[in-house]
DNA sequence: GCAGCCTGTGAATCAGATT
DNA sequence: CAATCTGATTCACAGGCTG
């Protein structure tokens, strides 16, 4: 092994990531963040209800002939990543259901040892326009060590805990997608179809690296990993095939102002009061389908159905909608409007919401 | 194929789930919920799929072999599940990072088509005591159809939207783990180590099945699937190897009070309402040939012809086609687009459709 | 200046029946 | 079986414009 070879710190190498990784000295990087192509298999075009066109990810780099071809590619880059990783280093991979199961299985096969899977919950995902699925509101990250017996991996437990208002950081992270001013544009068009938000990399690098560590990103794209690494005082190595992305990334990273070491303290995340849908009150059995609700003056009555909708004569819908329709109002807060009978007492359904909220904390 | 064979509805069959599934008629169940074992690598020790312990000294049973055996087991039960599933049926599988990537890859290999992956976020997960990882606060579900070209799968989109206060249901679900009174005990000890909460199955069955559907659970355990199926008016078939779990499950399900059919009615989609051709509106004299229609902002006009087609300058065709062509849109819902004049009021032609539908009942 | 309205958009495996 | 036709369908933000 030639660890004497100098690492190309804080630069972007152009070319095939597998060849490039194999040209780097083995056991030389502290962490790898990889955002490989997802191999989405889209068929037709998709339009929003207003007939506008959805700009899908149809880049040539996301096209693979078959699962077999994708798997072979995955195995190659993972093996190269394993070689270049220090024994106490870790690998992060992000993906969606299109590819993440294949990537996860393959990295287990190669001997990587999964430490956590982490869910990035998007605050503002693209909705499902045709009403045929659940909103695809998350992506999955896998965090793993080089092998089962690896020791000494960096995990800044306390920094993460502080970041999370002194509560142990969970495996589900709520973060917005990359939009607004952060989204890089070239001639008014997005510079990269799948630019990741800096907040995501901020949390990953804070959790799993230390100042001065070397972070390798084999699918560098628009350079989010490099930008955040520079900001946080980590060294990056970016690998990228496409000239146009490298150009964008270089300019982007150049503009980043590194934080001074004493300012590398973390910002606290805002915690939002969780919204409680009425359906979850029914789902959890706090009220059951068939039960009758009424308003405080008992002028209106409605029956609860299994899906959390209410029925009153020929009207059905959510607690809010039915409350509004019965009163002839344009809106209604169903939580305070509706009551149920508890041993002869009329009780607002809002107490059930508080009960659910209590369970959520 | 012997579809004449009677299904053992609402019962638990004891034995190996693969053999039992293969003994059932093919294409006979509407939905499968599977919570397969993932006991092979917990706490760092290796276990076979039958839960027997591997002594690392005499058994040259390495990690690779462990995965290979688990994969073979996974492939077998998934293939059996695919056979017994109706063409428009769906499969749900739940797992953690220990097994879900292997299961997901294998089901893709078998041709299942993923519709969503869904994250069960736990309100009250077990904290990570050693502080070396993120709190493992979620499990992953995969929802898939039998193959890529499957059609007609049940998804009660509107019911789930109501359940979620009129906002489309997302792929991340926040639900408590099974505890308290719901947790089954035998002699003061947990009856089953991985008993799933009823709220989870409630949401799954509400989303992906209809009343009277047949739900198969090949890893029945303490019978959560059966209990919720009975409550929601679905038929269940449970497969389970262990006598002790069957006993617990039977007693549990016996106590469940099924909801009455009227409370099980759920918010339905407009797509399920009978189709009314525009021609029949004209035919019945609700509109007459020669009448003029216009859009809500009165930018476009068209004339009704005797056959129910519209004419606008040089364009003619259905209400949808003419609406689309006039706007330069790729499609248009003519029912909501066009209006007619009723005593000075602009009225949507959709009210005429509703009138026809009412007459049809 | 500000509140309110309108427009644009994001890693998407996004229909089903009839001819 | 393929092409055609009917007609159902969106949430959270950011940014710009209007009154």
XYZ file of C-alpha atoms (C1' of nucleotides) in Angstrom:
760
model
C 0.000 0.000 0.000
C 1.159 3.450 -0.882
C -0.255 5.710 1.781
C 2.604 7.999 0.928
C 0.605 9.146 -2.081
C -0.729 12.607 -1.433
C -4.489 12.997 -1.160
C -5.999 15.609 -3.503
C -7.622 17.466 -0.640
C -10.325 20.037 -1.288
C -10.485 19.453 -4.991
C -12.704 17.829 -7.556
C -11.387 15.050 -9.759
C -13.054 14.513 -13.083
C -13.736 10.996 -14.283
C -15.287 7.664 -13.406
C -15.650 7.411 -9.651
C -14.665 3.745 -9.501
C -11.383 4.279 -11.331
C -10.676 7.426 -9.357
C -11.316 5.765 -6.003
C -9.048 2.898 -6.984
C -6.321 5.408 -7.784
C -6.435 6.844 -4.275
C -4.409 5.235 -1.483
C -6.286 2.614 0.488
C -7.516 3.358 4.004
C -7.115 7.063 3.502
C -10.472 8.767 4.027
C -12.519 9.197 7.185
C -15.957 9.294 5.725
C -17.705 8.753 2.423
C -20.997 10.329 1.501
C -22.534 8.821 -1.608
C -25.634 9.918 -3.492
C -25.604 7.390 -6.351
C -28.109 7.408 -9.223
C -31.477 6.052 -8.061
C -32.328 4.204 -11.272
C -35.870 5.540 -11.319
C -37.850 3.771 -13.960
C -40.278 6.383 -15.185
C -42.695 5.612 -17.951
C -44.770 8.449 -19.320
C -44.862 12.124 -18.590
C -46.667 13.475 -15.576
C -48.762 16.600 -15.321
C -50.080 18.463 -12.347
C -53.827 18.982 -12.011
C -53.348 22.452 -13.488
C -51.889 20.778 -16.597
C -48.377 22.052 -15.938
C -45.591 19.658 -16.750
C -43.547 17.931 -14.035
C -39.856 18.228 -14.764
C -38.799 14.666 -14.018
C -35.345 13.221 -13.463
C -34.658 11.821 -16.907
C -30.913 12.442 -16.962
C -28.844 9.946 -18.917
C -26.791 9.155 -15.806
C -29.858 7.736 -14.101
C -30.607 5.199 -16.819
C -29.622 1.552 -16.374
C -30.561 -1.343 -18.596
C -31.629 -3.676 -15.821
C -31.376 -4.420 -12.134
C -28.431 -6.694 -12.940
C -26.497 -3.841 -14.537
C -27.364 -1.531 -11.660
C -26.280 -4.157 -9.125
C -22.936 -4.679 -10.855
C -22.326 -0.940 -10.842
C -23.300 -0.759 -7.171
C -20.979 -3.575 -6.217
C -18.053 -1.962 -8.000
C -18.322 1.452 -6.451
C -19.044 0.045 -2.990
C -15.980 -2.197 -3.155
C -13.832 0.725 -4.237
C -15.279 2.805 -1.405
C -14.514 0.083 1.114
C -10.908 -0.028 -0.021
C -10.317 3.691 0.283
C -12.030 3.993 3.672
C -9.973 3.980 6.870
C -10.677 1.072 9.208
C -12.548 3.358 11.576
C -14.252 5.271 8.782
C -17.946 5.196 7.882
C -20.006 5.267 4.731
C -23.278 7.113 4.209
C -25.504 6.327 1.219
C -28.755 8.011 0.323
C -31.480 6.587 -1.868
C -35.166 6.023 -2.439
C -37.188 2.830 -2.687
C -36.110 2.519 -6.296
C -32.554 1.659 -5.378
C -31.932 1.692 -1.649
C -32.890 -1.929 -1.012
C -30.457 -3.114 -3.630
C -27.699 -0.866 -2.330
C -28.352 -1.952 1.265
C -28.278 -5.650 0.446
C -25.109 -5.265 -1.602
C -23.228 -3.374 1.061
C -24.161 -6.015 3.607
C -22.885 -8.657 1.204
C -19.598 -6.793 0.977
C -19.217 -6.904 4.729
C -20.153 -3.325 5.595
C -21.916 -3.250 8.957
C -25.029 -1.119 9.229
C -25.033 1.237 12.206
C -28.355 2.925 11.488
C -30.738 3.574 8.714
C -31.867 7.178 8.834
C -35.016 8.642 7.316
C -34.947 12.098 5.811
C -38.526 13.284 6.167
C -39.223 16.122 3.770
C -41.253 19.046 5.060
C -42.257 19.946 1.533
C -42.211 16.927 -0.769
C -43.842 16.871 -4.144
C -47.396 15.564 -3.673
C -48.885 12.619 -5.508
C -50.794 14.316 -8.287
C -52.955 11.461 -9.428
C -54.185 10.330 -6.025
C -52.844 6.816 -6.516
C -50.170 6.481 -3.832
C -48.990 7.863 -0.542
C -47.036 11.088 -0.915
C -43.451 10.033 -1.378
C -42.285 12.169 1.503
C -38.955 10.714 2.529
C -35.628 9.320 1.429
C -33.537 6.701 3.192
C -29.920 6.958 4.318
C -27.765 4.045 5.399
C -24.886 4.644 7.781
C -22.391 1.834 8.071
C -18.916 0.940 9.205
C -16.337 -0.824 7.083
C -16.953 -4.179 8.639
C -18.628 -5.907 11.497
C -15.694 -5.657 13.863
C -14.785 -2.042 13.143
C -14.103 0.088 16.190
C -13.578 3.769 16.901
C -16.023 5.244 14.404
C -16.765 8.908 14.994
C -20.198 9.670 16.375
C -20.644 13.033 18.040
C -23.504 11.967 20.228
C -23.520 15.053 22.436
C -23.333 17.541 19.589
C -26.331 15.863 18.021
C -28.174 15.819 21.301
C -27.629 19.543 21.773
C -28.721 20.085 18.186
C -31.938 18.300 19.095
C -32.771 20.361 22.195
C -31.078 17.927 24.573
C -33.013 14.946 23.372
C -31.155 12.015 21.860
C -31.209 12.344 18.081
C -33.585 9.900 16.459
C -33.261 8.019 13.195
C -35.903 10.194 11.509
C -34.854 13.694 10.490
C -37.254 16.415 9.410
C -35.661 18.755 6.875
C -36.897 20.820 3.911
C -35.865 19.987 0.369
C -33.409 22.245 -1.371
C -35.257 25.231 -2.809
C -35.249 29.006 -2.923
C -31.927 30.795 -2.870
C -29.985 27.642 -2.033
C -30.993 25.981 -5.265
C -28.286 26.552 -7.852
C -29.425 27.842 -11.229
C -27.744 28.115 -14.600
C -29.488 30.380 -17.083
C -32.600 30.258 -14.948
C -32.742 26.460 -14.949
C -31.792 24.199 -12.069
C -28.114 23.364 -12.343
C -28.608 19.794 -11.126
C -31.842 17.810 -10.954
C -31.179 16.307 -7.565
C -29.304 18.885 -5.497
C -29.357 17.923 -1.798
C -30.030 20.476 0.943
C -27.018 21.699 2.893
C -28.840 21.093 6.178
C -28.788 17.368 5.492
C -25.020 17.287 4.962
C -24.552 19.634 7.886
C -26.140 17.114 10.201
C -24.295 14.156 8.713
C -20.880 15.798 8.873
C -21.533 17.088 12.375
C -22.578 13.621 13.525
C -19.959 11.452 11.890
C -16.789 13.505 11.319
C -14.412 15.774 13.218
C -12.674 18.962 12.169
C -9.875 18.225 9.729
C -11.334 14.881 8.640
C -11.304 13.857 4.991
C -14.723 13.402 3.394
C -15.000 11.724 0.003
C -18.029 12.123 -2.258
C -17.905 9.856 -5.318
C -21.070 11.356 -6.867
C -20.239 14.984 -6.249
C -22.816 16.611 -8.538
C -23.397 20.239 -7.607
C -21.055 19.901 -4.635
C -23.259 20.146 -1.549
C -20.857 17.873 0.331
C -17.916 20.082 -0.564
C -19.700 23.297 0.392
C -20.714 22.013 3.810
C -17.332 20.370 4.419
C -15.610 23.675 3.778
C -18.031 25.514 6.012
C -17.481 23.007 8.827
C -13.696 22.803 8.565
C -13.582 19.340 7.018
C -11.549 18.419 3.931
C -13.392 17.136 0.908
C -12.531 15.154 -2.188
C -15.145 15.268 -4.922
C -15.391 12.848 -7.830
C -17.584 13.790 -10.756
C -17.851 12.788 -14.386
C -19.607 15.800 -15.854
C -17.744 18.997 -16.612
C -20.845 21.143 -16.213
C -21.443 20.016 -12.634
C -17.800 20.491 -11.695
C -17.899 24.063 -12.928
C -20.986 24.847 -10.861
C -19.586 23.130 -7.780
C -16.240 24.907 -7.906
C -17.809 28.312 -8.050
C -20.235 27.406 -5.305
C -17.573 26.153 -2.909
C -15.340 29.129 -3.588
C -18.033 31.397 -2.176
C -18.397 29.460 1.059
C -17.179 31.238 4.161
C -15.643 28.661 6.506
C -16.801 28.999 10.078
C -14.038 29.785 12.514
C -13.379 26.822 14.798
C -14.905 28.502 17.828
C -18.074 29.158 15.876
C -18.559 25.587 14.830
C -21.264 25.242 17.376
C -24.536 23.930 16.137
C -27.801 25.674 15.605
C -30.778 24.263 17.415
C -33.609 22.871 15.379
C -37.028 24.321 15.755
C -39.585 21.916 17.084
C -43.024 22.216 15.734
C -46.200 21.316 17.512
C -47.317 18.136 15.773
C -50.568 18.300 13.887
C -52.990 15.594 14.969
C -55.433 14.391 12.338
C -58.800 13.207 13.654
C -58.301 9.906 11.853
C -55.517 8.985 14.225
C -57.875 9.365 17.189
C -60.104 6.719 15.627
C -57.189 4.617 14.473
C -55.843 4.462 18.008
C -59.206 3.457 19.379
C -59.825 6.589 21.486
C -63.111 6.859 19.644
C -64.572 4.024 17.653
C -66.447 3.914 14.399
C -70.177 4.158 15.005
C -69.886 6.539 17.920
C -72.093 9.625 17.799
C -70.732 13.160 18.192
C -72.737 16.313 18.869
C -72.090 20.003 19.298
C -72.115 21.590 22.744
C -75.729 22.706 22.416
C -76.750 19.367 20.969
C -78.288 20.912 17.893
C -76.335 18.752 15.489
C -75.330 15.113 15.534
C -72.973 13.063 13.391
C -71.652 9.523 13.336
C -68.001 8.527 13.183
C -66.913 6.151 10.415
C -63.895 3.878 10.236
C -61.786 6.308 8.209
C -62.349 9.180 10.632
C -64.968 10.834 8.483
C -68.299 11.970 9.946
C -71.760 11.324 8.539
C -74.841 13.430 9.230
C -77.894 12.678 7.119
C -76.626 13.113 3.558
C -73.401 14.946 4.411
C -70.065 13.262 4.969
C -66.487 14.410 5.293
C -63.922 15.544 7.822
C -64.899 16.813 11.286
C -64.284 20.342 10.048
C -66.191 20.050 6.813
C -69.255 18.400 8.320
C -69.321 20.913 11.187
C -69.217 23.760 8.705
C -71.850 22.307 6.365
C -74.339 21.612 9.163
C -74.078 25.168 10.423
C -74.049 26.637 6.945
C -70.695 28.191 7.795
C -67.724 28.458 5.489
C -65.420 26.871 8.027
C -65.476 25.253 11.425
C -62.930 23.997 13.900
C -64.126 20.451 14.349
C -61.904 19.885 17.359
C -63.760 22.391 19.506
C -67.149 21.988 17.831
C -67.693 18.270 18.367
C -68.271 16.455 21.645
C -68.825 12.888 22.703
C -70.571 11.285 25.616
C -68.335 9.929 28.371
C -70.393 8.399 31.163
C -73.123 10.975 30.828
C -70.693 13.851 30.512
C -70.322 15.810 27.304
C -66.616 15.971 26.514
C -64.902 17.880 23.712
C -63.004 15.701 21.276
C -60.136 18.135 21.737
C -59.176 16.299 24.933
C -58.528 13.258 22.758
C -56.233 15.312 20.585
C -54.318 16.405 23.659
C -54.061 12.773 24.665
C -52.551 11.854 21.311
C -50.153 14.788 21.507
C -49.029 13.704 24.944
C -48.171 10.294 23.533
C -46.190 11.962 20.795
C -43.821 13.694 23.191
C -55.252 -24.751 -10.738
C -57.810 -25.709 -8.163
C -59.544 -22.505 -7.291
C -62.452 -24.676 -6.295
C -60.553 -25.419 -3.099
C -62.201 -23.636 -0.223
C -60.209 -20.980 1.581
C -59.857 -21.493 5.331
C -61.299 -18.079 6.097
C -60.910 -16.568 9.538
C -58.772 -19.325 10.908
C -55.175 -19.991 11.837
C -53.271 -22.826 10.171
C -50.382 -24.330 12.046
C -47.202 -25.181 10.197
C -44.522 -23.890 7.881
C -45.813 -20.819 6.079
C -44.203 -21.731 2.760
C -45.796 -25.173 2.631
C -49.105 -23.786 3.811
C -49.159 -20.999 1.236
C -48.349 -23.478 -1.493
C -51.297 -25.600 -0.358
C -53.709 -22.698 -0.850
C -55.256 -22.084 -4.280
C -53.286 -19.659 -6.418
C -54.566 -16.111 -6.965
C -56.933 -16.359 -4.055
C -56.102 -13.618 -1.551
C -56.513 -9.865 -1.844
C -53.715 -8.728 0.404
C -50.775 -10.161 2.301
C -49.276 -8.579 5.371
C -45.945 -10.107 6.370
C -43.778 -9.444 9.389
C -40.988 -11.936 8.712
C -38.398 -12.842 11.339
C -35.157 -10.903 11.325
C -33.393 -12.554 14.122
C -30.139 -13.447 12.447
C -27.771 -10.770 13.642
C -29.305 -9.050 16.592
C -26.928 -8.396 19.461
C -24.035 -9.473 17.315
C -24.811 -13.154 17.358
C -25.740 -15.233 14.378
C -28.989 -17.101 14.192
C -30.535 -19.253 11.541
C -33.965 -18.334 10.190
C -35.479 -21.022 12.412
C -34.044 -19.084 15.344
C -31.499 -21.726 16.292
C -28.273 -20.309 17.589
C -25.022 -20.623 15.690
C -21.929 -21.535 17.651
C -19.210 -19.630 15.869
C -16.544 -22.081 16.961
C -17.641 -25.424 15.552
C -20.034 -24.122 12.966
C -18.123 -22.506 10.181
C -21.152 -20.383 9.759
C -20.012 -16.981 8.675
C -21.874 -13.838 7.983
C -22.026 -14.541 4.296
C -23.590 -17.927 4.825
C -26.040 -16.381 7.237
C -27.163 -13.901 4.590
C -27.331 -16.606 1.939
C -29.611 -18.766 4.053
C -31.789 -15.824 4.981
C -32.057 -14.810 1.322
C -33.067 -18.322 0.296
C -35.737 -18.346 2.963
C -36.933 -14.899 1.856
C -37.097 -15.932 -1.768
C -39.144 -19.002 -0.945
C -41.820 -17.312 1.099
C -42.039 -14.347 -1.287
C -42.498 -16.650 -4.263
C -45.205 -18.568 -2.403
C -46.865 -15.264 -1.514
C -46.766 -14.125 -5.125
C -48.469 -17.318 -6.230
C -51.318 -17.075 -3.756
C -51.948 -13.372 -4.389
C -54.680 -12.277 -6.790
C -53.457 -10.354 -9.841
C -54.791 -7.125 -8.388
C -53.636 -7.930 -4.859
C -50.855 -6.234 -2.915
C -48.166 -7.289 -0.483
C -47.030 -5.396 2.604
C -43.790 -6.332 4.364
C -42.383 -4.758 7.498
C -38.795 -4.891 8.659
C -35.822 -3.044 10.114
C -32.401 -2.346 8.656
C -31.328 -5.852 9.635
C -33.474 -7.463 6.980
C -35.538 -4.970 4.984
C -32.895 -4.261 2.341
C -32.523 -7.954 1.591
C -36.281 -8.443 1.483
C -36.774 -5.380 -0.717
C -34.103 -6.424 -3.217
C -35.454 -9.956 -3.383
C -39.024 -8.905 -3.988
C -37.896 -6.635 -6.789
C -35.961 -9.557 -8.260
C -39.132 -11.629 -8.156
C -40.975 -8.998 -10.164
C -43.036 -7.390 -7.424
C -43.490 -3.699 -8.193
C -42.999 -1.282 -5.333
C -45.814 1.226 -4.901
C -44.432 2.971 -1.829
C -42.081 2.427 1.009
C -43.674 3.614 4.216
C -41.926 4.616 7.421
C -43.496 3.776 10.737
C -42.139 6.463 13.061
C -42.434 5.353 16.660
C -43.650 7.906 19.174
C -41.977 6.020 21.998
C -38.995 4.031 20.749
C -36.468 2.359 22.984
C -33.657 4.854 23.580
C -30.110 3.982 22.585
C -28.450 3.438 25.933
C -24.848 3.347 24.858
C -25.031 6.627 22.978
C -23.140 5.303 19.978
C -25.952 5.454 17.471
C -29.081 7.356 16.614
C -32.180 6.228 18.455
C -33.676 3.549 16.300
C -37.031 5.200 16.044
C -38.642 3.705 12.965
C -39.364 0.600 10.948
C -39.792 0.334 7.204
C -42.757 -1.080 5.300
C -42.782 -1.922 1.616
C -46.074 -1.894 -0.272
C -46.003 -3.570 -3.662
C -48.164 -5.018 -6.387
C -47.707 -8.456 -7.900
C -45.916 -7.174 -10.940
C -45.135 -4.033 -12.860
C -48.208 -4.210 -15.062
C -50.697 -5.046 -12.336
C -53.846 -2.967 -12.410
C -56.796 -2.377 -10.152
C -55.045 -2.572 -6.804
C -57.138 -1.267 -3.929
C -56.025 2.071 -2.536
C -58.613 4.016 -0.612
C -56.975 7.325 -1.289
C -59.925 9.441 -0.231
C -60.497 7.556 3.000
C -56.894 8.119 4.006
C -57.070 11.725 3.007
C -60.045 12.244 5.322
C -58.220 10.345 8.054
C -55.449 12.903 7.689
C -57.695 15.983 7.947
C -58.152 16.367 4.205
C -54.469 16.294 3.367
C -53.075 13.512 1.223
C -51.522 10.803 3.427
C -47.726 10.790 3.401
C -45.266 7.922 3.422
C -44.204 8.591 7.018
C -46.641 7.475 9.698
C -46.360 8.467 13.342
C -47.773 5.776 15.610
C -47.000 4.545 19.134
C -45.465 1.131 19.702
C -47.638 -1.571 21.184
C -47.725 -1.158 24.941
C -50.082 -0.828 27.876
C -53.328 -2.745 27.800
C -52.926 -3.666 24.146
C -49.754 -5.624 24.835
C -50.638 -9.286 25.351
C -49.146 -10.963 28.388
C -48.843 -14.583 29.445
C -47.938 -15.115 33.082
C -46.867 -11.499 33.297
C -44.428 -11.789 30.398
C -44.785 -10.491 26.858
C -46.696 -13.066 24.849
C -44.738 -12.145 21.704
C -41.554 -10.103 21.409
C -42.532 -8.122 18.335
C -46.274 -7.598 18.689
C -47.320 -4.867 16.255
C -49.722 -2.104 17.264
C -53.293 -2.436 16.040
C -53.247 1.163 14.806
C -50.616 0.210 12.238
C -52.720 -2.606 10.821
C -55.806 -0.423 11.033
C -54.245 2.056 8.667
C -52.876 -0.585 6.327
C -56.152 -2.467 6.039
C -58.152 0.733 5.644
C -55.819 1.890 2.893
C -55.352 -1.250 0.868
C -58.393 -3.507 1.356
C -62.177 -3.378 1.183
C -64.839 -4.971 3.346
C -64.992 -8.708 2.762
C -61.482 -8.935 1.319
C -59.212 -11.820 2.256
C -56.042 -10.877 4.133
C -53.281 -13.439 4.559
C -50.608 -13.160 7.249
C -47.887 -15.806 6.879
C -46.136 -14.804 10.119
C -49.221 -14.472 12.255
C -47.598 -14.339 15.691
C -49.926 -12.892 18.282
C -52.534 -12.172 15.621
C -52.686 -8.398 15.302
C -53.608 -8.771 11.637
C -56.467 -11.104 12.518
C -57.781 -8.897 15.299
C -57.885 -5.770 13.132
C -59.244 -7.689 10.139
C -62.139 -8.925 12.248
C -62.804 -5.470 13.628
C -62.830 -3.975 10.127
C -64.958 -6.635 8.445
C -62.139 -8.248 6.487
C -61.468 -11.998 6.367
C -58.135 -13.231 7.611
C -56.018 -16.330 7.172
C -53.199 -16.700 9.678
C -50.214 -18.999 9.296
C -48.108 -19.729 12.339
C -45.656 -22.401 13.402
C -45.842 -22.093 17.157
C -48.694 -23.511 19.159
C -48.285 -20.992 21.964
C -48.782 -17.994 19.674
C -51.803 -19.591 18.034
C -53.434 -20.054 21.392
C -52.882 -16.426 22.350
C -54.060 -15.156 18.967
C -57.250 -17.227 18.971
C -58.325 -15.964 22.333
C -57.449 -12.414 21.372
C -59.423 -12.452 18.148
C -62.428 -14.084 19.783
C -62.802 -11.035 22.003
C -62.840 -8.556 19.129
C -66.146 -6.830 18.467
C -66.580 -6.354 14.717
C -67.764 -2.940 13.592
C -71.107 -2.871 11.811
C -70.997 -2.567 8.011
C -72.508 0.920 7.951
C -69.677 2.254 10.080
C -67.181 0.571 7.822
C -68.283 2.553 4.840
C -65.485 4.798 3.899
C -65.075 7.952 1.886
C -65.033 6.926 -1.757
C -63.500 8.391 -4.842
C -65.384 10.090 -7.653
C -63.810 7.534 -9.920
C -66.062 4.895 -8.430
C -69.260 6.692 -9.318
C -71.102 5.493 -12.425
C -70.022 7.140 -15.634
C -72.569 9.442 -17.258
C -72.032 10.312 -20.899
C -72.747 13.924 -21.730
C -74.979 12.709 -24.531
C -77.489 11.387 -22.032
C -77.828 14.857 -20.509
C -78.912 16.130 -23.891
C -80.962 13.030 -24.560
C -82.963 13.591 -21.411
C -83.575 17.204 -22.313
C -81.619 18.668 -19.393
C -79.807 20.639 -22.045
C -81.004 21.023 -25.583
C -79.166 21.103 -28.867
C -78.230 24.641 -29.801
C -77.687 25.790 -26.245
C -74.467 27.695 -25.592
C -71.945 26.682 -22.932
C -69.089 28.771 -21.561
C -66.274 28.425 -19.048
C -66.484 30.042 -15.625
C -64.527 33.109 -16.719
C -66.481 33.330 -19.977
C -63.411 33.281 -22.130
C -64.589 30.400 -24.284
C -67.955 29.496 -25.767
C -69.292 26.425 -27.493
C -72.608 25.198 -28.836
C -74.269 21.911 -27.975
C -75.211 19.623 -30.851
C -77.879 16.958 -30.904
C -75.443 14.088 -30.377
C -73.897 15.657 -27.289
C -70.847 17.003 -29.042
C -69.770 20.626 -28.819
C -68.809 23.034 -31.584
C -66.618 26.101 -31.213
C -65.527 27.821 -34.408
C -63.612 25.103 -36.279
C -63.336 22.674 -33.371
C -65.815 19.996 -32.546
C -65.875 16.939 -30.333
C -66.633 15.856 -26.802
C -66.996 18.323 -23.939
C -63.500 17.271 -22.811
C -61.797 17.532 -26.154
C -63.237 20.912 -27.054
C -62.395 22.283 -23.596
C -58.826 21.058 -23.936
C -58.348 22.309 -27.497
C -59.710 25.767 -26.759
C -57.355 26.196 -23.802
C -54.412 24.616 -25.545
C -54.262 22.116 -22.694
C -53.409 18.457 -22.957
C -56.642 17.467 -21.287
C -59.668 18.942 -19.636
C -62.525 17.763 -17.461
C -65.458 19.048 -19.449
C -67.897 18.442 -16.609
C -66.275 21.028 -14.385
C -65.076 23.294 -17.181
C -68.363 24.070 -18.927
C -71.265 26.095 -17.584
C -74.677 27.056 -18.853
C -77.001 29.967 -18.169
C -79.955 29.272 -15.871
C -82.029 32.370 -15.314
C -79.017 34.637 -15.352
C -76.974 32.328 -13.131
C -73.917 30.513 -14.412
C -74.264 26.845 -13.465
C -71.758 24.031 -13.934
C -72.951 21.234 -16.173
C -71.730 18.884 -13.440
C -74.989 19.513 -11.567
C -76.788 17.981 -14.537
C -74.609 14.912 -14.269
C -75.516 14.608 -10.613
C -79.165 14.925 -11.586
C -78.827 12.060 -14.042
C -77.039 9.961 -11.440
C -79.802 10.618 -8.946
C -82.404 9.527 -11.476
C -80.462 6.339 -12.030
C -81.016 5.217 -8.427
C -44.729 49.248 3.637
C -47.496 45.408 4.038
C -50.977 42.033 3.455
C -52.907 39.234 0.240
C -53.125 37.054 -4.203
C -51.072 34.618 -8.034
C -47.584 31.738 -10.065
C -44.049 28.372 -10.117
C -41.995 23.919 -8.683
C -39.765 19.721 -6.284
C -35.397 12.234 -7.233
C -42.482 10.442 -9.523
C -41.432 4.003 -10.832
C -48.889 8.547 -10.673
C -55.590 5.445 -14.617
C -58.973 2.670 -16.267
C -62.491 1.685 -19.496
C -63.806 1.430 -24.240
C -63.020 0.841 -29.147
C -53.557 -5.777 -28.241
C -52.858 -1.055 -29.149
C -54.914 3.259 -29.687
C -58.379 6.237 -28.060
C -61.415 8.337 -24.841
C -63.120 9.873 -20.373
C -62.215 12.737 -16.733
C -59.796 12.672 -11.876
C -55.991 14.905 -9.451
C -51.642 18.652 -5.360
C -48.726 20.406 -0.687
C -45.436 23.478 1.092
C -42.786 27.283 0.124
C -40.601 30.963 -2.361
C -40.938 34.927 -5.025
C -43.294 38.471 -7.529
C -47.064 41.462 -8.154
C -51.216 44.151 -6.706
C -53.972 47.083 -4.070
